[in-house]
């Protein structure tokens, strides 16, 4: 990304040994990068942020800033990569499954400081625990044996020598303030700064101020696969095209619409990865795909082979699904599930 992300030229990815080009391989590249950033160790993001949104995992900021610590430098390098990827996806109008929390964007843009109330949406369990401490009788606090370190992260002190201070009625407000401040700001500041530095090398921060923090969280992610409105028969039939052997009245096309409308969230992602190269839909669902998803008949050779002997195939660069005219809805279901499971991560058609 250091070599190829700079400049305004559209970035497209090809894989060695594969002839496929265009948006499909490129979107799959971004999807694989996103998956690795979410799952690699050391952990980059909190595990408990609601709605699948991403907010940095807190680390001791002094440790993160030490150049001689391999683990800390890995974390910061990956946040730099994340900044490059997100900026390039915005510039190139690509989808990538990285939904950064609005609080993250607020910190990146520096639009306003984060208050304690932001903790409710970033870490509801921690926020609830702090509210319980706020409401607790002062004489019971000392019995909790809580020191001034970050809950769940004893290596992160809330103030110098924090492990030697105990929570009590007189320092309760200080404790509550410091937990929120460290969780939302201080223990994630080096990561956010690394992201910001890489991001603004490609895209000026001022350019992004036309969007709200909530809009920035969705702009490169598109529509959630959890949104059933984009997977109902009416939306599918209105926005998926039938051509070259099929019409919207064709039995096999209708079987496909029924199949898609019944998919689980996980299989929706699998279908989109197979058909488009990205695991999510653009804003607006299937109506946002450019070009629209088009279903055409994949003709079977002469007897004794029939359509049931062949698999569906796709041209991801054109959102083009080549579907044999299967003998039944059950056969279509079997073949598509197999294609969705086995037909990813290879681009063998030019």
Coordinates of C-alpha atoms in Angstrom, one line a residue:
X1 CA 0.0 0.0 0.0
X2 CA 2.9 2.3 0.6
X3 CA 3.9 1.9 -3.1
X4 CA 0.5 1.9 -4.8
X5 CA -2.0 3.8 -2.6
X6 CA -0.6 7.3 -3.3
X7 CA -2.1 9.4 -6.1
X8 CA -5.5 9.6 -7.7
X9 CA -5.1 6.6 -10.0
X10 CA -7.7 3.8 -9.4
X11 CA -6.0 0.9 -7.6
X12 CA -6.9 -2.5 -9.1
X13 CA -5.5 -5.9 -7.9
X14 CA -4.6 -8.9 -9.9
X15 CA -3.4 -12.2 -8.4
X16 CA -0.4 -14.1 -9.6
X17 CA -1.4 -17.1 -11.7
X18 CA -5.0 -15.9 -12.2
X19 CA -6.2 -14.0 -15.2
X20 CA -9.2 -12.2 -13.6
X21 CA -9.0 -8.4 -13.3
X22 CA -11.2 -5.5 -12.3
X23 CA -13.4 -4.8 -9.3
X24 CA -13.9 -8.4 -8.2
X25 CA -10.3 -9.3 -7.3
X26 CA -9.8 -5.8 -5.9
X27 CA -12.8 -6.0 -3.6
X28 CA -11.7 -9.5 -2.5
X29 CA -8.3 -8.1 -1.7
X30 CA -9.8 -5.4 0.5
X31 CA -12.1 -8.0 2.2
X32 CA -9.0 -10.2 3.0
X33 CA -7.1 -7.3 4.4
X34 CA -10.1 -6.3 6.5
X35 CA -10.4 -9.9 7.8
X36 CA -6.7 -10.1 8.7
X37 CA -6.8 -6.7 10.5
X38 CA -9.8 -7.9 12.6
X39 CA -8.3 -11.2 13.6
X40 CA -4.5 -11.0 13.7
X41 CA -2.7 -10.9 17.0
X42 CA -1.8 -8.6 18.8
X43 CA -5.5 -7.7 18.9
X44 CA -6.3 -4.3 17.2
X45 CA -9.9 -3.8 18.2
X46 CA -12.2 -4.3 21.2
X47 CA -14.2 -7.5 21.1
X48 CA -17.3 -6.1 22.9
X49 CA -18.2 -3.0 20.8
X50 CA -21.9 -3.4 19.7
X51 CA -23.1 -3.8 16.1
X52 CA -19.8 -5.1 14.8
X53 CA -18.3 -1.6 14.9
X54 CA -14.6 -1.3 15.5
X55 CA -12.9 0.7 18.2
X56 CA -9.2 0.3 19.2
X57 CA -8.2 -2.2 21.9
X58 CA -6.7 -0.2 24.8
X59 CA -3.0 -0.6 25.4
X60 CA -0.5 1.1 27.7
X61 CA 0.4 4.2 25.7
X62 CA 3.9 4.3 27.0
X63 CA 4.5 0.8 25.8
X64 CA 3.0 1.6 22.4
X65 CA 5.4 4.5 21.9
X66 CA 8.5 2.4 22.6
X67 CA 10.3 1.9 19.3
X68 CA 12.1 -1.2 20.6
X69 CA 8.9 -3.2 21.3
X70 CA 8.1 -5.4 18.4
X71 CA 4.5 -6.0 19.4
X72 CA 3.7 -2.3 19.8
X73 CA 5.2 -1.5 16.5
X74 CA 3.2 -4.2 14.8
X75 CA 0.0 -2.6 16.2
X76 CA 0.9 0.9 15.0
X77 CA 2.0 -0.4 11.6
X78 CA -1.3 -2.1 11.1
X79 CA -3.2 1.1 12.1
X80 CA -1.1 2.9 9.4
X81 CA -2.2 0.2 6.9
X82 CA -5.8 0.6 8.0
X83 CA -5.6 4.4 7.4
X84 CA -4.2 3.8 3.9
X85 CA -6.9 1.2 3.1
X86 CA -9.8 3.3 4.4
X87 CA -8.6 6.5 2.6
X88 CA -8.0 4.6 -0.7
X89 CA -11.5 2.9 -0.5
X90 CA -13.1 6.3 0.0
X91 CA -11.2 7.8 -3.0
X92 CA -11.8 4.8 -5.3
X93 CA -15.4 4.3 -4.1
X94 CA -14.7 0.7 -3.0
X95 CA -16.5 -1.3 -0.3
X96 CA -14.5 -2.8 2.5
X97 CA -15.9 -4.5 5.6
X98 CA -14.3 -2.2 8.2
X99 CA -17.0 -0.3 10.2
X100 CA -15.1 2.1 12.4
X101 CA -17.1 3.4 15.3
X102 CA -18.3 7.1 15.1
X103 CA -16.3 7.8 18.3
X104 CA -13.2 6.7 16.3
X105 CA -14.0 9.1 13.5
X106 CA -14.6 11.9 16.0
X107 CA -11.1 11.3 17.4
X108 CA -9.5 11.1 14.0
X109 CA -11.1 14.4 12.8
X110 CA -10.7 16.1 16.2
X111 CA -14.2 17.6 15.8
X112 CA -15.0 17.5 19.5
X113 CA -13.8 15.8 22.7
X114 CA -15.3 12.5 23.7
X115 CA -17.5 12.6 26.8
X116 CA -18.1 9.7 29.3
X117 CA -21.4 9.1 27.5
X118 CA -19.6 7.8 24.4
X119 CA -18.4 4.9 26.5
X120 CA -22.0 3.6 26.5
X121 CA -21.8 2.8 22.8
X122 CA -18.2 1.7 22.7
X123 CA -18.2 -0.7 25.7
X124 CA -21.7 -1.1 27.2
X125 CA -20.6 -3.5 29.9
X126 CA -17.8 -1.2 31.2
X127 CA -20.3 1.7 31.1
X128 CA -22.8 -0.3 33.1
X129 CA -20.1 -1.2 35.7
X130 CA -19.2 2.4 36.1
X131 CA -22.8 3.4 36.6
X132 CA -23.1 0.7 39.3
X133 CA -20.1 2.2 41.0
X134 CA -21.6 5.7 40.7
X135 CA -24.8 4.6 42.4
X136 CA -23.2 2.5 45.1
X137 CA -23.1 3.5 48.8
X138 CA -19.7 5.1 49.6
X139 CA -19.1 2.8 52.5
X140 CA -19.3 -0.3 50.3
X141 CA -16.7 0.9 47.7
X142 CA -13.6 0.0 49.7
X143 CA -14.9 -3.6 50.0
X144 CA -14.7 -4.0 46.2
X145 CA -10.9 -3.8 46.4
X146 CA -10.7 -1.8 43.1
X147 CA -7.4 -0.1 42.4
X148 CA -6.7 2.7 39.9
X149 CA -5.9 0.5 36.9
X150 CA -8.0 0.0 33.8
X151 CA -10.7 -2.6 34.4
X152 CA -9.5 -5.8 32.6
X153 CA -6.1 -4.2 31.8
X154 CA -4.1 -4.1 35.0
X155 CA -1.0 -3.0 33.2
X156 CA -2.7 0.3 32.3
X157 CA -2.6 2.7 35.3
X158 CA -5.2 5.4 35.5
X159 CA -2.6 7.7 37.2
X160 CA 1.0 7.3 38.2
X161 CA 1.3 4.5 40.8
X162 CA -2.4 3.7 40.2
X163 CA -2.0 0.2 41.4
X164 CA -1.3 1.5 44.9
X165 CA -4.5 3.6 45.1
X166 CA -7.8 2.0 46.2
X167 CA -11.3 3.2 45.2
X168 CA -13.3 4.9 47.9
X169 CA -16.0 7.4 48.4
X170 CA -13.7 10.4 48.2
X171 CA -12.0 9.5 44.9
X172 CA -15.0 7.9 43.1
X173 CA -15.6 10.7 40.6
X174 CA -11.9 10.8 39.8
X175 CA -11.9 7.1 39.1
X176 CA -15.0 7.3 36.9
X177 CA -13.6 10.1 34.9
X178 CA -10.2 8.5 34.5
X179 CA -11.6 5.1 33.3
X180 CA -13.6 6.8 30.6
X181 CA -10.7 9.2 29.6
X182 CA -8.2 6.4 29.4
X183 CA -10.5 3.9 27.6
X184 CA -11.7 6.4 25.0
X185 CA -8.6 8.6 24.5
X186 CA -5.3 8.0 26.2
X187 CA -5.0 4.2 25.7
X188 CA -6.0 4.5 22.0
X189 CA -4.3 7.8 21.1
X190 CA -1.2 6.3 19.5
X191 CA -3.3 3.9 17.3
X192 CA -5.6 6.7 16.2
X193 CA -2.6 9.0 15.5
X194 CA -1.0 6.3 13.3
X195 CA -4.3 5.9 11.4
X196 CA -4.7 9.6 11.0
X197 CA -1.2 10.2 9.8
X198 CA -1.5 7.6 7.1
X199 CA -5.1 8.5 6.2
X200 CA -4.4 12.2 5.6
X201 CA -1.4 11.5 3.3
X202 CA -4.0 10.2 0.8
X203 CA -7.1 12.2 1.7
X204 CA -7.2 15.6 3.5
X205 CA -9.2 15.4 6.8
X206 CA -11.0 18.6 5.7
X207 CA -12.5 16.6 2.8
X208 CA -14.2 14.2 5.2
X209 CA -15.9 16.9 7.3
X210 CA -18.7 17.0 4.7
X211 CA -19.9 13.8 6.4
X212 CA -21.0 13.2 9.9
X213 CA -19.2 10.7 12.1
X214 CA -22.1 8.3 11.7
X215 CA -22.0 8.6 7.9
X216 CA -18.2 8.0 7.8
X217 CA -18.9 4.8 9.7
X218 CA -21.0 3.4 6.9
X219 CA -19.5 5.1 3.8
X220 CA -17.1 2.3 2.9
X221 CA -19.0 -0.5 4.5
X222 CA -22.3 -0.1 2.7
X223 CA -25.5 -1.8 3.8
X224 CA -25.5 -4.4 6.6
X225 CA -26.3 -8.0 5.7
X226 CA -28.6 -7.9 8.7
X227 CA -30.9 -5.4 6.9
X228 CA -33.8 -7.7 5.8
X229 CA -35.3 -4.9 3.6
X230 CA -32.6 -5.5 1.0
X231 CA -33.2 -9.3 0.9
X232 CA -37.0 -9.4 0.5
X233 CA -38.5 -10.6 -2.8
X234 CA -39.7 -7.2 -3.8
X235 CA -36.3 -5.5 -3.4
X236 CA -34.5 -8.4 -5.1
X237 CA -36.9 -8.6 -8.1
X238 CA -36.8 -4.9 -8.6
X239 CA -33.0 -4.6 -8.7
X240 CA -31.6 -7.8 -10.1
X241 CA -31.8 -8.0 -13.8
X242 CA -32.6 -11.0 -16.0
X243 CA -31.0 -11.2 -19.5
X244 CA -29.7 -13.6 -22.2
X245 CA -32.0 -16.5 -21.8
X246 CA -33.9 -15.5 -18.7
X247 CA -36.7 -13.1 -18.0
X248 CA -38.1 -12.0 -14.6
X249 CA -40.9 -14.5 -15.2
X250 CA -38.5 -17.5 -15.8
X251 CA -39.0 -20.2 -13.2
X252 CA -35.3 -20.5 -12.5
X253 CA -35.0 -16.7 -12.0
X254 CA -37.9 -16.8 -9.5
X255 CA -36.3 -19.8 -7.7
X256 CA -33.1 -17.6 -7.4
X257 CA -35.2 -14.8 -5.8
X258 CA -36.7 -17.2 -3.3
X259 CA -33.3 -18.7 -2.5
X260 CA -31.8 -15.3 -1.9
X261 CA -34.7 -14.1 0.3
X262 CA -34.2 -17.1 2.6
X263 CA -30.5 -16.8 3.2
X264 CA -29.0 -16.3 6.7
X265 CA -26.8 -13.3 7.4
X266 CA -23.7 -15.5 7.0
X267 CA -24.8 -16.9 3.7
X268 CA -25.8 -13.5 2.5
X269 CA -22.1 -12.5 3.0
X270 CA -21.0 -15.7 1.2
X271 CA -23.2 -15.0 -1.8
X272 CA -22.0 -11.4 -2.1
X273 CA -18.4 -12.5 -1.9
X274 CA -19.0 -15.1 -4.6
X275 CA -21.0 -12.8 -6.9
X276 CA -19.4 -9.4 -6.3
X277 CA -16.1 -9.9 -4.5
X278 CA -17.3 -7.8 -1.5
X279 CA -19.1 -9.2 1.6
X280 CA -21.6 -6.3 1.8
X281 CA -23.9 -4.4 -0.5
X282 CA -23.5 -0.6 -1.2
X283 CA -25.8 1.9 0.5
X284 CA -29.2 1.2 -0.9
X285 CA -28.7 -2.5 -1.1
X286 CA -28.9 -4.2 -4.6
X287 CA -30.1 -0.9 -6.1
X288 CA -26.7 0.5 -5.3
X289 CA -24.7 -2.1 -7.3
X290 CA -23.0 -0.5 -10.3
X291 CA -23.5 -2.3 -12.7
X292 CA -26.6 -4.0 -11.4
X293 CA -26.4 -7.7 -10.6
X294 CA -27.5 -9.5 -13.8
X295 CA -28.5 -13.1 -14.2
X296 CA -28.0 -14.9 -17.5
X297 CA -28.6 -18.5 -18.6
X298 CA -25.5 -20.7 -18.7
X299 CA -26.2 -23.1 -21.6
X300 CA -25.4 -26.8 -21.1
X301 CA -23.6 -28.6 -23.8
X302 CA -25.3 -31.4 -25.8
X303 CA -26.7 -34.6 -24.2
X304 CA -26.1 -36.6 -22.1
X305 CA -25.0 -33.7 -20.0
X306 CA -27.8 -31.4 -18.5
X307 CA -27.8 -28.1 -16.7
X308 CA -27.8 -30.1 -13.4
X309 CA -24.3 -31.2 -14.2
X310 CA -22.8 -27.7 -14.1
X311 CA -22.0 -25.1 -11.6
X312 CA -23.0 -21.4 -11.7
X313 CA -20.1 -19.0 -12.4
X314 CA -19.7 -15.2 -12.1
X315 CA -17.9 -12.3 -13.7
X316 CA -17.4 -10.2 -10.5
X317 CA -16.1 -7.2 -12.4
X318 CA -19.5 -6.9 -14.1
X319 CA -21.7 -8.4 -11.4
X320 CA -22.7 -11.0 -13.9
X321 CA -24.1 -14.3 -12.6
X322 CA -24.2 -17.2 -15.1
X323 CA -26.8 -19.6 -13.9
X324 CA -27.7 -22.9 -15.5
X325 CA -31.4 -23.6 -15.8
X326 CA -31.6 -26.2 -13.0
X327 CA -34.4 -28.8 -13.0
X328 CA -35.7 -27.7 -9.6
X329 CA -35.4 -25.2 -6.8
X330 CA -33.7 -27.8 -4.6
X331 CA -31.0 -28.4 -7.3
X332 CA -30.4 -24.6 -7.6
X333 CA -30.1 -24.4 -3.8
X334 CA -27.5 -27.2 -3.7
X335 CA -25.4 -25.8 -6.5
X336 CA -25.4 -22.2 -5.3
X337 CA -24.5 -23.2 -1.7
X338 CA -21.6 -25.3 -3.1
X339 CA -20.5 -22.4 -5.3
X340 CA -20.7 -19.9 -2.5
X341 CA -18.6 -22.1 -0.2
X342 CA -16.0 -23.2 -2.7
X343 CA -16.0 -20.6 -5.4
X344 CA -14.3 -17.7 -3.6
X345 CA -10.7 -16.5 -3.7
X346 CA -10.0 -17.5 -7.3
X347 CA -10.4 -15.4 -10.4
X348 CA -9.8 -17.6 -13.4
X349 CA -11.9 -15.9 -16.1
X350 CA -10.6 -12.9 -18.0

